[in-house]
Amino acid sequence: MNKIEHLGIAVKNLEASNELFHKLLGVAPYKTEEVASEGVRTSFFKTGESKIELLEATDKDSPIAKFLEKKGEGIHHIAFDVADIQQEVKRLQEEGFVVLNEKPKKGADNKWVVFLHPKSTNGVLIELCQEIEKAE
Ligand code: ZN
């Protein structure tokens, strides 16, 4: 695994939180994107080399809606940048981690993503992400 790619924060109201994080970080989000398949709307901030992702539910049955219901707003996941997501999935499965989606799916911000179940990672949802190659 390479660096931490971003931290994901679950929020109730993306517009309000965009303003809050704009004030906090001194920069506006560089993109806002809806991932319909996950029932989520996201925005991304860049601060130095790090990124923050805000996630708002667009559907009451989405994983983010359930997270907000159970735990309220707050840190939702840590995302690590990986060079070869499939190889990393294989390695982590061999180590006994519970992979939520073995087949990488298209996430926000032009990434292939795989999630590890928090029950195998001390209660923290882990996202692996790999940049999707532009020319395919
Ligand atoms: Zn993320």
Coordinates of C-alpha atoms and ligand atoms in Angstrom, one line a residue:
M1 CA 0.0 0.0 0.0
N2 CA 1.1 3.5 -0.7
K3 CA 0.0 6.7 1.0
I4 CA -3.3 7.5 2.5
E5 CA -5.2 8.8 -0.5
H6 CA -8.1 10.4 1.4
L7 CA -10.2 10.4 4.5
G8 CA -13.9 10.0 4.0
I9 CA -16.3 11.9 6.3
A10 CA -20.1 11.2 6.4
V11 CA -22.2 14.3 6.5
K12 CA -25.9 15.0 6.6
N13 CA -25.9 18.0 4.3
L14 CA -23.2 18.3 1.6
E15 CA -23.8 22.0 0.8
A16 CA -23.5 23.0 4.5
S17 CA -20.4 20.8 4.9
N18 CA -18.8 22.1 1.8
E19 CA -19.1 25.6 3.2
L20 CA -17.7 24.5 6.6
F21 CA -14.7 22.7 5.1
H22 CA -14.1 25.6 2.7
K23 CA -13.8 27.8 5.8
L24 CA -11.7 25.2 7.6
L25 CA -9.3 24.4 4.8
G26 CA -9.3 27.7 3.0
V27 CA -10.1 26.0 -0.4
A28 CA -13.3 25.2 -2.2
P29 CA -14.0 21.5 -3.2
Y30 CA -12.3 20.7 -6.5
K31 CA -15.1 18.4 -7.5
T32 CA -18.6 17.2 -6.5
E33 CA -19.7 14.0 -7.9
E34 CA -22.7 11.7 -7.5
V35 CA -22.1 7.9 -7.5
A36 CA -25.6 6.7 -8.2
S37 CA -24.8 3.0 -7.7
E38 CA -23.8 3.7 -4.1
G39 CA -26.6 6.2 -3.3
V40 CA -24.1 8.9 -2.5
R41 CA -23.0 12.4 -3.4
T42 CA -19.4 13.3 -2.7
S43 CA -17.1 16.3 -2.8
F44 CA -13.4 16.4 -2.6
F45 CA -11.0 18.9 -1.1
K46 CA -7.3 19.1 -1.5
T47 CA -5.2 20.3 1.3
G48 CA -1.5 20.0 0.6
E49 CA -0.9 16.5 -0.5
S50 CA -3.9 15.2 1.3
K51 CA -7.5 14.9 0.3
I52 CA -10.8 14.9 2.2
E53 CA -13.9 13.3 0.8
L54 CA -17.3 14.4 2.1
L55 CA -20.2 11.9 1.6
E56 CA -23.9 12.6 1.7
A57 CA -26.6 10.0 1.2
T58 CA -28.9 10.4 -1.7
D59 CA -31.0 7.4 -0.9
K60 CA -32.3 6.4 2.6
D61 CA -31.2 2.7 2.0
S62 CA -27.6 3.6 1.0
P63 CA -24.6 2.5 3.2
I64 CA -24.0 6.2 4.1
A65 CA -27.6 6.7 5.2
K66 CA -27.3 3.7 7.4
F67 CA -23.9 4.8 8.8
L68 CA -25.4 8.3 9.7
E69 CA -28.4 6.7 11.3
K70 CA -26.2 4.4 13.5
K71 CA -23.2 6.6 14.2
G72 CA -24.0 10.1 13.1
E73 CA -21.7 12.4 11.2
G74 CA -18.0 11.7 11.4
I75 CA -15.1 9.8 9.9
H76 CA -16.4 7.0 7.7
H77 CA -13.4 5.5 6.0
I78 CA -9.7 5.7 5.3
A79 CA -8.6 5.2 1.7
F80 CA -5.2 3.9 0.7
D81 CA -3.7 4.3 -2.7
V82 CA -2.5 1.0 -4.2
A83 CA -0.6 0.3 -7.4
D84 CA -2.3 -3.0 -8.2
I85 CA -5.7 -3.3 -6.6
Q86 CA -6.3 -6.9 -7.6
Q87 CA -3.0 -8.1 -6.2
E88 CA -3.6 -6.2 -3.0
V89 CA -7.1 -7.8 -2.6
K90 CA -5.5 -11.2 -3.1
R91 CA -2.8 -10.5 -0.5
L92 CA -5.2 -9.1 2.1
Q93 CA -7.6 -12.1 1.6
E94 CA -4.7 -14.4 2.2
E95 CA -4.0 -12.5 5.4
G96 CA -7.5 -13.1 6.5
F97 CA -9.1 -9.7 5.9
V98 CA -12.8 -9.6 4.9
V99 CA -13.1 -8.0 1.5
L100 CA -16.6 -6.5 0.8
N101 CA -16.3 -6.5 -3.0
E102 CA -13.7 -8.7 -4.5
K103 CA -14.2 -7.2 -7.9
P104 CA -13.1 -3.5 -7.9
K105 CA -15.9 -1.1 -8.7
K106 CA -15.9 2.4 -10.1
G107 CA -15.9 4.9 -7.2
A108 CA -15.8 8.6 -7.1
D109 CA -12.8 10.7 -8.3
N110 CA -11.9 8.3 -11.2
K111 CA -10.8 5.4 -9.0
W112 CA -11.3 1.7 -8.8
V113 CA -12.3 0.9 -5.3
V114 CA -12.5 -2.1 -3.0
F115 CA -13.7 -2.0 0.6
L116 CA -12.6 -4.1 3.6
H117 CA -15.1 -4.9 6.2
P118 CA -14.6 -3.0 9.5
K119 CA -15.0 -6.1 11.5
S120 CA -11.6 -7.3 10.3
T121 CA -9.9 -3.9 10.6
N122 CA -10.5 -2.8 14.2
G123 CA -13.8 -1.1 13.4
V124 CA -12.5 1.1 10.6
L125 CA -13.8 0.8 7.1
I126 CA -10.8 0.6 4.7
E127 CA -11.0 1.6 1.1
L128 CA -8.3 0.6 -1.4
C129 CA -8.2 2.8 -4.5
Q130 CA -6.3 2.8 -7.7
E131 CA -6.5 5.5 -10.3
I132 CA -8.4 4.4 -13.5
E133 CA -6.1 4.7 -16.5
K134 CA -7.4 7.5 -18.8
A135 CA -6.9 5.9 -22.2
E136 CA -8.5 2.5 -22.4
Ligands
ZN1 ZN -13.4 7.3 -0.3

